[in-house]
Amino acid sequence: MEVAIIPGANQRNFGVSAKQKLYQYLCSRPAGADAGELVGLLLSGAGSDPELGARLVRQLIGADPNFICDADTAQWRLAQSDRLRVGLDQAEFTVVDLETTGGRAGPGTIIEIGAYRMVGKRLTDTFSQLVRPHGGVVPRFITGLTSITTEMIREAPPIEQVLPLFREFMGDRVMVAHNAAFDFGFLDFEYRRIFGIGLANPVLCTLRMARRFMPSLKRRRLDLLAEHFGLSQKGRHRGLGDARMAAEILSIFLEMAEKMGITRLDRLLDDHHRGIAGRRIERHVPPEEIAALPHAPGVYMMRNERGDLLYIGKARRLRERVSSYFSASVSAKTADLVSHVYKIETRTTRSPLEAALDEARMIREMKPPYNRMLKSAAPAFFIKVDLMDEFPRVTLSTKMSARRGVMHLGPFIGRRGIEHSIRALSRILGLRTCGGKLAPSEEISPCIYGQMGHCTAPCNMSIDLDGYAERVRRAVSFLRGRSGPILGELARSRDQAASAMRFEEAARFRRHLEALTTLAHRATRLSEVVTENNLVIVTGEAGDRAAHVVLSGRLALTRHLDGDEAATEVREFVAANYDRYKMKAVDRGELEEMSIVARWLRERAPDEGRVVFLSGPHLEPLALAS
């Protein structure tokens, strides 16, 4: 194989960028990597010739004191990683827990820092300090969770005074925390703001370690892990108390690691940087670039080394969403995507709704390969009733239908509870659950559900068309929000069965009542029949606002509100199209936007947009005012 030599300045530029790439890679590989692995990062195909790979890497970094090659293993590592080549019994850790004013990092949002120093499994020194947040007020919810009150922090020092002391306490030890991404995010933000450089300590996360060492354990919250191991939970939701629990759990995991043959700190860190499927996260995007991303909603585009588009996603907060891809807890598919990403572009939007609409449009137009493999959000489910069928069913689907007469209720997130609810509703009303069109005949033998009395068996004409239609009408009435009659009947049946000492029957009625009560509560105004949504969504802030007109569930118009003329245009559009859209059949091309709008209405935060409901074709002039 021939390798082209880049002359002059180009050769020097290649050497510098290649060194940076190897340096960043070896930062996450304190135990080292062989030459074939390193050259594979730089030159496609070169790793297939081990002798050539070894020569290339030695020529590139052999004289650089930042890199060391182990003569026994032929693996390269960073010189700074030598301090991590110690046994776990001598490794030094700082176990940290923060209490904050909320879930998003910002200036002065830390209200308490608790930390333990450890050497091996031994706890040594402690650090505990309340911090006065910017604004000087602890939110009521945080007080209820942590017992930290505004009065307690009134005389506490600000983070600008506390953080230098904590940095000295932590030193260059390995930082450990439970769900370390949270604590690291807050500390890294304040490090960059106050010191001008981010937090550079190696990081271990006891939550990720729990996933790796205890895969059969379903719930891994800090207090539940402490309960599982029989540890004290004293001081829960306070900095030092949670740090102590995390430190004791770390001691247990260190013992587990040693039994698995991981006896050195660098090897533990090396193992820790692998994803949940055991795949290493190969990172080519510097942390500084991700830290510079905005907190705003928007769309992000991931590209490979050649600039080819790989993946398009949306985010409520771009920085948090993009940084989550570089977590060690990602799936194998996500790890494969990240290993090819060299550049991330972002476009901010006025709201998450616009981000979702832009994402869908861009994916349709550009067709990035990884969007077929990865899903950026949990699926949304719709309850469907085909009212054009003579004997309708109540079903659950992730897709909307363009056929006339199909009622869609939703969206709902989480399949199990909704499936349980619609099964209970169908059973109570005797609606069929079998698929396909029916051709009723007295000669048909009903299925097991009909024989058990769970279905009225329209297939063998046990119920006529009018009788079945009345039951469907009651189901539709329930799904539209008039749940009182059915819930009342269930409650009376439960009580009668209990009075007659038919306890199994009473328990069944109670389970049905609970399932349908939950469904009734979830079927709120923003989750009713999708095609009955008539509203205007106003997004953005003063000076940069947009109106999104939704008629009969469809996104009919999006208009930038750049003046009185635009507002007049929106009002005239509503007046001219309100009744027309009620009569207009749904086009298949409208389904995706209908689903996006319905889901946004279900999940939106109070500050993500203003919703103006329409009860007719008239839109008040003040409704679009800022």
C-alpha positions as CSV (number, residue, x, y, z in Angstrom):
1,M,0.0,0.0,0.0
2,E,1.3,3.4,-1.0
3,V,0.8,6.4,1.3
4,A,0.8,9.9,-0.3
5,I,3.1,12.4,1.5
6,I,1.6,15.8,1.8
7,P,4.4,18.4,1.2
8,G,5.2,21.6,3.0
9,A,2.6,23.3,5.1
10,N,-0.1,20.8,4.3
11,Q,2.0,18.0,5.8
12,R,2.6,20.0,8.9
13,N,-1.2,20.8,9.2
14,F,-2.0,17.2,8.8
15,G,0.4,16.2,11.5
16,V,-1.0,18.7,14.0
17,S,-4.7,17.8,13.4
18,A,-3.8,14.0,13.5
19,K,-2.0,14.5,16.9
20,Q,-5.1,16.3,18.2
21,K,-7.3,13.5,17.1
22,L,-5.1,10.9,18.7
23,Y,-4.8,13.0,21.9
24,Q,-8.6,13.3,22.2
25,Y,-9.1,9.6,21.6
26,L,-6.4,8.5,24.1
27,C,-8.0,10.8,26.7
28,S,-10.8,8.3,26.9
29,R,-8.4,5.3,26.7
30,P,-6.2,5.7,29.7
31,A,-5.2,2.0,29.5
32,G,-3.9,2.6,25.9
33,A,-4.6,1.5,22.3
34,D,-2.5,-0.3,19.8
35,A,-1.1,1.3,16.6
36,G,-3.6,-0.4,14.4
37,E,-6.5,1.1,16.3
38,L,-4.9,4.5,16.2
39,V,-4.0,4.5,12.5
40,G,-7.5,3.4,11.7
41,L,-8.7,6.7,13.1
42,L,-6.5,8.6,10.6
43,L,-6.4,6.6,7.4
44,S,-9.1,4.4,6.2
45,G,-7.7,0.9,5.4
46,A,-4.3,1.6,6.9
47,G,-5.0,-0.5,9.9
48,S,-5.0,-3.6,7.8
49,D,-1.2,-3.5,7.6
50,P,0.0,-3.6,11.2
51,E,3.7,-2.9,10.4
52,L,2.8,0.1,8.3
53,G,0.4,1.3,11.0
54,A,3.1,1.0,13.7
55,R,5.6,3.0,11.5
56,L,3.1,5.8,10.8
57,V,2.1,6.2,14.4
58,R,5.7,6.2,15.6
59,Q,6.7,8.8,13.0
60,L,3.8,11.0,14.0
61,I,3.9,11.0,17.8
62,G,7.0,9.0,18.7
63,A,9.1,12.1,19.5
64,D,6.2,13.8,21.4
65,P,6.6,13.6,25.2
66,N,2.9,13.7,25.6
67,F,2.7,10.1,24.1
68,I,4.2,6.9,25.5
69,C,4.5,3.5,23.9
70,D,4.6,0.5,26.2
71,A,7.4,-1.8,24.9
72,D,5.7,-4.9,26.4
73,T,2.2,-4.4,25.0
74,A,3.0,-2.1,22.0
75,Q,0.1,0.1,23.1
76,W,0.2,3.9,23.0
77,R,-1.1,6.0,25.9
78,L,-0.9,9.6,27.1
79,A,1.9,10.5,29.5
80,Q,-0.7,12.1,31.8
81,S,-2.5,8.7,32.1
82,D,0.4,7.3,34.0
83,R,-1.0,8.6,37.2
84,L,-4.1,6.5,36.6
85,R,-2.0,3.3,36.3
86,V,-2.5,2.4,40.0
87,G,-4.4,-0.4,41.7
88,L,-8.0,0.2,42.7
89,D,-7.0,-0.1,46.3
90,Q,-4.7,2.9,45.9
91,A,-6.9,4.9,43.5
92,E,-8.1,8.4,44.7
93,F,-11.6,9.5,44.1
94,T,-13.8,12.5,45.0
95,V,-17.5,11.5,45.3
96,V,-19.7,14.5,44.7
97,D,-23.4,15.3,45.1
98,L,-24.9,18.7,44.2
99,E,-28.3,20.2,45.2
100,T,-29.5,22.8,42.7
101,T,-32.4,25.2,42.1
102,G,-33.6,23.1,39.1
103,G,-32.6,20.7,36.3
104,R,-30.8,23.1,34.0
105,A,-27.3,24.4,34.6
106,G,-26.9,28.2,34.8
107,P,-25.1,30.9,36.6
108,G,-25.5,30.5,40.4
109,T,-27.9,27.5,40.3
110,I,-25.9,25.3,42.8
111,I,-27.2,25.5,46.4
112,E,-25.2,22.8,48.1
113,I,-22.0,20.8,47.4
114,G,-21.3,17.6,49.4
115,A,-18.3,15.4,48.7
116,Y,-16.1,12.6,50.1
117,R,-12.5,11.9,49.3
118,M,-11.7,8.2,49.0
119,V,-8.6,6.1,48.7
120,G,-9.6,2.8,47.4
121,K,-12.6,1.8,49.4
122,R,-11.8,4.0,52.3
123,L,-13.6,7.3,53.0
124,T,-11.2,9.9,54.2
125,D,-12.1,13.7,54.1
126,T,-15.4,15.5,53.6
127,F,-16.5,18.7,52.0
128,S,-19.9,20.2,52.7
129,Q,-21.0,23.8,51.9
130,L,-24.4,25.5,51.3
131,V,-24.2,28.0,48.5
132,R,-26.3,31.2,48.0
133,P,-27.8,31.0,44.5
134,H,-28.1,34.0,42.2
135,G,-31.4,35.7,43.2
136,G,-31.0,34.3,46.7
137,V,-34.3,32.3,46.6
138,V,-34.7,28.5,46.8
139,P,-37.8,27.3,44.9
140,R,-40.6,25.8,47.0
141,F,-40.4,22.5,45.2
142,I,-36.6,22.2,45.9
143,T,-37.3,23.0,49.6
144,G,-39.8,20.2,49.7
145,L,-37.3,17.8,48.2
146,T,-34.1,18.8,50.0
147,S,-35.3,20.7,53.1
148,I,-33.0,23.5,52.1
149,T,-34.8,26.8,52.7
150,T,-34.2,30.3,51.5
151,E,-33.4,31.3,55.1
152,M,-30.7,28.6,55.3
153,I,-28.8,30.0,52.4
154,R,-29.3,33.6,53.1
155,E,-25.9,34.0,54.7
156,A,-24.1,31.3,52.6
157,P,-21.3,32.4,50.3
158,P,-21.9,32.5,46.5
159,I,-20.6,29.9,44.1
160,E,-17.8,32.3,43.1
161,Q,-16.3,31.9,46.6
162,V,-17.1,28.2,47.1
163,L,-15.9,26.8,43.8
164,P,-12.2,27.6,44.3
165,L,-12.3,25.8,47.6
166,F,-14.0,22.8,46.1
167,R,-11.6,22.7,43.2
168,E,-8.7,22.5,45.6
169,F,-10.5,19.8,47.6
170,M,-11.1,17.7,44.5
171,G,-7.7,18.2,42.9
172,D,-7.0,15.9,39.9
173,R,-8.8,12.9,41.5
174,V,-11.4,10.9,39.6
175,M,-14.8,12.6,40.1
176,V,-17.6,10.1,41.0
177,A,-21.3,10.8,41.2
178,H,-24.6,9.0,40.8
179,N,-26.0,10.1,37.4
180,A,-22.7,11.9,37.0
181,A,-23.9,13.7,33.8
182,F,-26.1,15.9,36.0
183,D,-23.4,16.9,38.5
184,F,-20.7,17.2,35.9
185,G,-22.9,19.5,33.7
186,F,-23.5,22.0,36.6
187,L,-19.8,21.9,37.7
188,D,-18.5,22.2,34.2
189,F,-20.7,25.2,33.5
190,E,-19.5,27.0,36.6
191,Y,-15.8,26.0,35.9
192,R,-16.0,27.5,32.5
193,R,-17.8,30.6,33.7
194,I,-15.5,31.3,36.7
195,F,-12.2,29.8,35.7
196,G,-12.4,30.0,31.9
197,I,-11.8,26.3,31.4
198,G,-14.0,23.2,31.8
199,L,-13.8,20.4,34.4
200,A,-11.1,18.1,33.1
201,N,-11.1,15.3,35.8
202,P,-11.8,11.7,34.8
203,V,-15.4,10.8,35.6
204,L,-17.1,7.6,37.0
205,C,-20.8,7.3,37.3
206,T,-22.3,4.9,39.8
207,L,-25.5,4.7,37.8
208,R,-23.6,3.5,34.7
209,M,-21.6,1.1,36.9
210,A,-24.9,-0.3,38.2
211,R,-26.1,-0.9,34.6
212,R,-22.8,-2.7,33.8
213,F,-22.3,-4.7,37.0
214,M,-26.0,-5.4,37.9
215,P,-27.9,-5.7,34.6
216,S,-30.8,-7.6,36.1
217,L,-31.6,-4.8,38.6
218,K,-34.4,-2.9,37.0
219,R,-34.5,0.2,39.3
220,R,-31.1,1.9,40.0
221,R,-32.0,5.1,41.8
222,L,-29.5,6.0,44.5
223,D,-31.9,5.3,47.5
224,L,-33.0,2.0,45.9
225,L,-29.4,0.9,45.4
226,A,-28.7,1.8,49.0
227,E,-31.7,-0.2,50.1
228,H,-30.6,-3.2,47.9
229,F,-27.2,-3.2,49.5
230,G,-28.5,-2.6,53.0
231,L,-26.9,0.8,53.4
232,S,-28.1,3.7,55.5
233,Q,-30.2,6.3,53.7
234,K,-29.7,9.0,56.3
235,G,-29.4,12.5,54.8
236,R,-31.2,11.6,51.5
237,H,-31.5,14.6,49.1
238,R,-28.8,16.5,50.9
239,G,-25.3,16.9,49.4
240,L,-23.2,15.1,52.0
241,G,-25.9,12.3,52.6
242,D,-26.2,11.4,49.0
243,A,-22.4,11.7,48.5
244,R,-21.9,9.2,51.3
245,M,-24.4,6.7,49.8
246,A,-22.7,7.0,46.4
247,A,-19.3,6.5,48.0
248,E,-20.4,3.4,49.8
249,I,-22.0,2.0,46.6
250,L,-18.7,2.8,44.7
251,S,-16.8,0.7,47.3
252,I,-19.1,-2.2,46.5
253,F,-18.6,-1.7,42.8
254,L,-14.9,-1.6,43.1
255,E,-15.0,-4.9,44.8
256,M,-17.1,-6.3,42.0
257,A,-14.7,-4.9,39.4
258,E,-11.8,-6.6,41.1
259,K,-13.6,-9.9,41.0
260,M,-14.1,-9.4,37.3
261,G,-10.4,-8.9,36.8
262,I,-10.4,-5.1,36.6
263,T,-7.7,-4.3,39.1
264,R,-6.3,-1.0,37.9
265,L,-7.9,2.5,37.8
266,D,-7.0,3.1,34.1
267,R,-8.6,-0.1,33.1
268,L,-11.8,0.6,35.1
269,L,-12.0,4.0,33.4
270,D,-11.4,2.4,30.0
271,D,-14.2,-0.1,30.6
272,H,-16.5,2.7,31.9
273,H,-16.3,4.6,28.6
274,R,-17.8,1.7,26.8
275,G,-21.5,1.9,26.0
276,I,-24.2,-0.3,27.6
277,A,-23.6,-2.8,24.7
278,G,-19.9,-2.9,25.5
279,R,-19.0,-0.6,22.6
280,R,-16.5,2.2,23.1
281,I,-17.7,5.7,22.3
282,E,-15.3,7.1,19.8
283,R,-15.5,10.9,20.1
284,H,-14.4,13.2,17.3
285,V,-16.2,16.4,18.3
286,P,-14.4,18.4,21.0
287,P,-16.4,19.0,24.3
288,E,-15.7,22.7,23.9
289,E,-17.8,22.7,20.7
290,I,-20.7,21.0,22.4
291,A,-20.5,23.3,25.4
292,A,-20.8,26.3,23.1
293,L,-24.1,25.1,21.7
294,P,-27.2,27.2,22.6
295,H,-29.8,26.1,25.2
296,A,-32.5,27.1,22.7
297,P,-34.8,24.7,20.8
298,G,-33.8,23.8,17.3
299,V,-32.6,21.1,14.9
300,Y,-29.1,19.5,14.8
301,M,-27.4,17.9,11.9
302,M,-24.6,15.4,12.4
303,R,-22.0,15.0,9.6
304,N,-19.1,12.6,9.0
305,E,-15.4,13.5,8.2
306,R,-16.3,14.2,4.5
307,G,-19.2,16.4,5.4
308,D,-21.9,13.9,4.5
309,L,-25.1,14.2,6.4
310,L,-25.7,11.3,8.8
311,Y,-28.5,12.2,11.1
312,I,-31.0,15.0,11.8
313,G,-32.7,15.5,15.2
314,K,-34.7,18.0,17.1
315,A,-34.3,19.3,20.7
316,R,-36.0,21.4,23.3
317,R,-32.5,22.4,24.4
318,L,-29.8,21.8,21.8
319,R,-26.8,21.6,24.1
320,E,-28.3,19.0,26.5
321,R,-29.7,16.8,23.7
322,V,-26.4,16.8,21.7
323,S,-24.3,16.1,24.7
324,S,-26.4,13.1,25.6
325,Y,-25.1,11.3,22.5
326,F,-21.6,11.2,24.1
327,S,-22.7,9.4,27.2
328,A,-21.5,5.9,28.0
329,S,-25.1,4.8,28.5
330,V,-26.0,5.0,24.8
331,S,-27.1,2.0,22.7
332,A,-24.9,0.2,20.3
333,K,-26.6,1.9,17.3
334,T,-26.0,5.3,18.8
335,A,-22.4,4.5,19.5
336,D,-22.0,3.5,15.9
337,L,-23.4,6.9,14.8
338,V,-21.2,8.9,17.2
339,S,-18.1,7.1,16.0
340,H,-18.7,8.6,12.5
341,V,-19.6,12.1,13.6
342,Y,-17.0,14.8,13.1
343,K,-19.2,17.9,12.8
344,I,-22.5,19.0,14.3
345,E,-24.5,21.9,12.8
346,T,-27.5,23.5,14.6
347,R,-30.4,25.7,13.6
348,T,-32.3,27.4,16.4
349,T,-36.1,27.8,16.2
350,R,-38.7,29.8,18.1
351,S,-40.1,26.8,19.8
352,P,-39.9,23.0,20.1
353,L,-43.0,22.8,17.8
354,E,-41.1,24.5,15.0
355,A,-38.1,22.3,15.6
356,A,-40.2,19.2,15.3
357,L,-41.8,20.4,12.1
358,D,-38.4,21.4,10.6
359,E,-36.9,18.0,11.5
360,A,-39.7,16.2,9.8
361,R,-39.4,18.3,6.6
362,M,-35.6,18.0,6.5
363,I,-35.7,14.3,7.0
364,R,-38.2,13.9,4.1
365,E,-36.0,16.1,1.8
366,M,-32.5,14.9,2.8
367,K,-33.2,11.2,3.9
368,P,-30.1,10.9,6.3
369,P,-29.2,7.2,6.6
370,Y,-29.2,7.0,10.4
371,N,-32.7,8.4,10.8
372,R,-33.9,5.0,9.6
373,M,-32.0,3.3,12.4
374,L,-32.5,5.6,15.3
375,K,-35.6,7.1,17.0
376,S,-35.2,10.4,18.8
377,A,-38.4,10.1,20.9
378,A,-40.7,7.6,22.4
379,P,-43.5,6.6,20.0
380,A,-46.8,8.3,20.3
381,F,-50.0,6.2,20.2
382,F,-53.5,7.1,19.0
383,I,-56.8,5.4,20.0
384,K,-58.6,4.8,16.7
385,V,-62.3,4.0,16.0
386,D,-63.3,3.4,12.4
387,L,-66.9,4.8,12.4
388,M,-67.4,3.8,8.8
389,D,-67.2,0.1,9.8
390,E,-70.6,-1.5,10.6
391,F,-69.1,-3.1,13.7
392,P,-66.3,-0.8,14.8
393,R,-63.4,-1.7,17.1
394,V,-61.4,0.4,19.6
395,T,-57.8,0.0,18.6
396,L,-54.3,1.4,19.3
397,S,-51.9,2.6,16.6
398,T,-48.8,4.7,16.1
399,K,-50.1,5.9,12.7
400,M,-53.0,8.1,11.8
401,S,-55.2,7.3,8.9
402,A,-56.4,9.6,6.1
403,R,-59.7,7.6,5.6
404,R,-62.8,9.6,6.3
405,G,-64.7,8.6,9.4
406,V,-61.8,7.4,11.4
407,M,-61.7,9.0,14.8
408,H,-58.2,9.6,16.4
409,L,-57.8,10.3,20.1
410,G,-54.4,11.1,21.4
411,P,-51.5,11.1,21.3
412,F,-50.6,9.1,24.4
413,I,-47.1,8.2,25.5
414,G,-46.6,4.7,26.9
415,R,-48.4,1.7,25.4
416,R,-49.1,-0.6,28.3
417,G,-51.5,1.5,30.3
418,I,-53.5,2.7,27.2
419,E,-53.8,-0.9,25.9
420,H,-55.1,-2.0,29.3
421,S,-57.6,0.8,29.3
422,I,-59.1,0.2,25.8
423,R,-59.2,-3.6,26.5
424,A,-61.2,-2.8,29.7
425,L,-63.5,-0.5,27.7
426,S,-64.1,-3.0,24.9
427,R,-64.8,-5.8,27.4
428,I,-67.2,-3.7,29.5
429,L,-69.2,-2.7,26.4
430,G,-68.9,-6.0,24.6
431,L,-67.1,-4.6,21.6
432,R,-65.3,-6.9,19.3
433,T,-61.5,-7.1,19.2
434,C,-61.1,-9.3,16.1
435,G,-59.7,-7.7,13.0
436,G,-61.2,-7.4,9.5
437,K,-64.7,-6.9,8.2
438,L,-67.5,-9.0,9.6
439,A,-70.0,-10.9,7.5
440,P,-72.5,-11.9,10.3
441,S,-74.1,-15.3,10.1
442,E,-76.0,-17.4,12.7
443,E,-73.9,-20.4,11.6
444,I,-70.6,-18.8,12.8
445,S,-69.3,-20.1,16.1
446,P,-68.1,-17.2,18.2
447,C,-64.5,-16.9,19.4
448,I,-63.4,-17.5,23.0
449,Y,-64.1,-13.9,23.9
450,G,-67.7,-14.3,22.7
451,Q,-68.1,-17.6,24.5
452,M,-66.8,-16.0,27.8
453,G,-69.2,-13.1,27.5
454,H,-66.4,-10.5,26.9
455,C,-67.8,-9.7,23.4
456,T,-71.4,-9.4,22.3
457,A,-70.5,-11.7,19.3
458,P,-71.9,-9.7,16.4
459,C,-70.2,-12.2,14.1
460,N,-73.1,-14.8,14.8
461,M,-75.8,-12.1,15.1
462,S,-76.1,-12.4,18.8
463,I,-76.5,-8.6,18.7
464,D,-78.1,-6.6,15.9
465,L,-76.6,-3.6,14.1
466,D,-78.6,-1.0,16.2
467,G,-77.7,-2.7,19.5
468,Y,-74.0,-2.8,18.6
469,A,-74.1,0.8,17.4
470,E,-75.5,2.0,20.7
471,R,-72.5,0.4,22.5
472,V,-70.1,2.1,20.1
473,R,-71.9,5.4,20.8
474,R,-71.2,4.9,24.5
475,A,-67.6,4.1,23.8
476,V,-67.2,7.3,21.7
477,S,-69.0,9.3,24.3
478,F,-66.5,8.0,26.9
479,L,-63.5,8.8,24.8
480,R,-64.8,12.3,24.1
481,G,-64.7,13.0,27.8
482,R,-68.2,12.0,29.0
483,S,-67.0,9.3,31.3
484,G,-69.4,9.6,34.2
485,P,-72.1,7.0,33.1
486,I,-69.6,4.2,32.5
487,L,-67.5,4.9,35.6
488,G,-70.7,5.1,37.7
489,E,-71.9,1.7,36.4
490,L,-68.5,0.1,37.2
491,A,-68.5,1.5,40.7
492,R,-72.0,0.2,41.4
493,S,-71.1,-3.2,39.9
494,R,-68.0,-3.3,42.1
495,D,-69.9,-2.5,45.2
496,Q,-72.7,-5.0,44.5
497,A,-70.2,-7.8,43.9
498,A,-68.3,-7.0,47.1
499,S,-71.6,-6.9,49.1
500,A,-72.5,-10.3,47.6
501,M,-69.0,-11.5,48.7
502,R,-68.0,-12.2,45.1
503,F,-64.6,-10.8,45.8
504,E,-62.8,-11.9,42.6
505,E,-65.5,-10.3,40.5
506,A,-65.3,-7.2,42.6
507,A,-61.5,-7.1,42.2
508,R,-62.0,-7.3,38.4
509,F,-64.5,-4.4,38.4
510,R,-62.0,-2.4,40.5
511,R,-59.2,-3.0,38.1
512,H,-61.4,-1.9,35.2
513,L,-62.5,1.2,37.1
514,E,-58.9,2.2,37.8
515,A,-57.9,1.7,34.2
516,L,-60.8,3.7,32.7
517,T,-60.4,6.4,35.4
518,T,-56.8,6.8,34.3
519,L,-57.8,6.9,30.6
520,A,-60.5,9.5,31.4
521,H,-58.1,11.7,33.2
522,R,-55.6,11.5,30.3
523,A,-58.2,12.3,27.6
524,T,-58.1,16.0,28.4
525,R,-59.0,18.8,26.0
526,L,-55.5,18.7,24.4
527,S,-55.8,15.0,23.9
528,E,-59.3,14.7,22.5
529,V,-60.3,13.9,18.9
530,V,-57.4,15.2,16.8
531,T,-59.6,16.4,13.9
532,E,-61.6,18.5,16.4
533,N,-58.6,20.6,17.3
534,N,-59.2,24.2,16.1
535,L,-56.7,26.7,17.5
536,V,-53.9,29.1,16.8
537,I,-50.5,28.6,18.3
538,V,-48.3,31.7,18.8
539,T,-44.6,31.0,19.3
540,G,-41.6,33.1,19.8
541,E,-41.0,36.4,21.6
542,A,-41.8,40.0,20.9
543,G,-40.3,41.0,17.6
544,D,-39.9,37.5,16.4
545,R,-43.2,35.6,16.7
546,A,-45.1,33.3,14.4
547,A,-48.7,32.1,14.3
548,H,-49.5,28.4,13.4
549,V,-53.2,28.0,12.5
550,V,-54.6,24.5,13.2
551,L,-58.0,23.7,11.6
552,S,-59.7,20.4,12.1
553,G,-56.4,19.0,13.5
554,R,-54.4,20.1,10.4
555,L,-51.6,22.7,10.3
556,A,-53.3,25.0,7.8
557,L,-51.1,28.0,7.9
558,T,-47.8,29.3,9.4
559,R,-47.2,33.0,9.2
560,H,-44.5,35.2,10.6
561,L,-46.1,37.9,12.7
562,D,-44.0,40.8,11.4
563,G,-46.7,43.5,11.7
564,D,-50.4,44.3,11.8
565,E,-50.8,43.2,8.1
566,A,-49.7,39.7,9.0
567,A,-52.1,39.5,12.0
568,T,-54.9,40.6,9.7
569,E,-53.9,37.9,7.1
570,V,-54.1,35.2,9.8
571,R,-57.6,36.4,11.0
572,E,-58.9,36.5,7.4
573,F,-57.5,33.0,6.8
574,V,-59.3,31.6,9.8
575,A,-62.6,33.3,8.8
576,A,-62.3,31.9,5.2
577,N,-61.2,28.4,6.0
578,Y,-62.7,27.4,9.4
579,D,-65.8,25.7,7.9
580,R,-64.0,24.6,4.8
581,Y,-61.5,22.4,6.7
582,K,-64.4,20.7,8.6
583,M,-65.7,19.5,5.2
584,K,-62.3,18.8,3.6
585,A,-61.0,15.3,3.7
586,V,-57.6,14.7,5.3
587,D,-54.8,14.4,2.8
588,R,-52.2,11.7,3.5
589,G,-49.5,14.3,3.3
590,E,-51.0,16.1,6.2
591,L,-50.9,13.2,8.7
592,E,-47.3,13.7,9.8
593,E,-47.8,17.4,10.7
594,M,-51.1,16.5,12.4
595,S,-49.3,14.0,14.6
596,I,-46.5,16.4,15.4
597,V,-48.9,19.2,16.4
598,A,-51.1,16.9,18.5
599,R,-48.0,15.6,20.3
600,W,-46.7,19.1,21.0
601,L,-50.1,20.1,22.4
602,R,-49.9,17.1,24.7
603,E,-46.3,17.6,25.9
604,R,-45.7,21.4,25.7
605,A,-44.3,23.3,28.6
606,P,-46.1,26.6,29.7
607,D,-43.3,28.8,28.2
608,E,-43.2,27.1,24.8
609,G,-46.0,28.9,23.2
610,R,-49.5,30.4,23.6
611,V,-52.6,28.5,22.5
612,V,-55.7,30.4,21.4
613,F,-58.7,28.0,21.1
614,L,-61.2,28.7,18.3
615,S,-64.9,28.0,18.8
616,G,-65.8,29.5,15.4
617,P,-64.4,31.3,12.4
618,H,-63.8,34.5,14.3
619,L,-60.4,35.3,15.8
620,E,-60.2,38.2,18.2
621,P,-57.7,40.9,17.1
622,L,-56.1,40.9,20.5
623,A,-55.4,37.1,20.4
624,L,-52.3,37.6,18.3
625,A,-51.0,40.6,20.3
626,S,-47.6,40.2,22.0
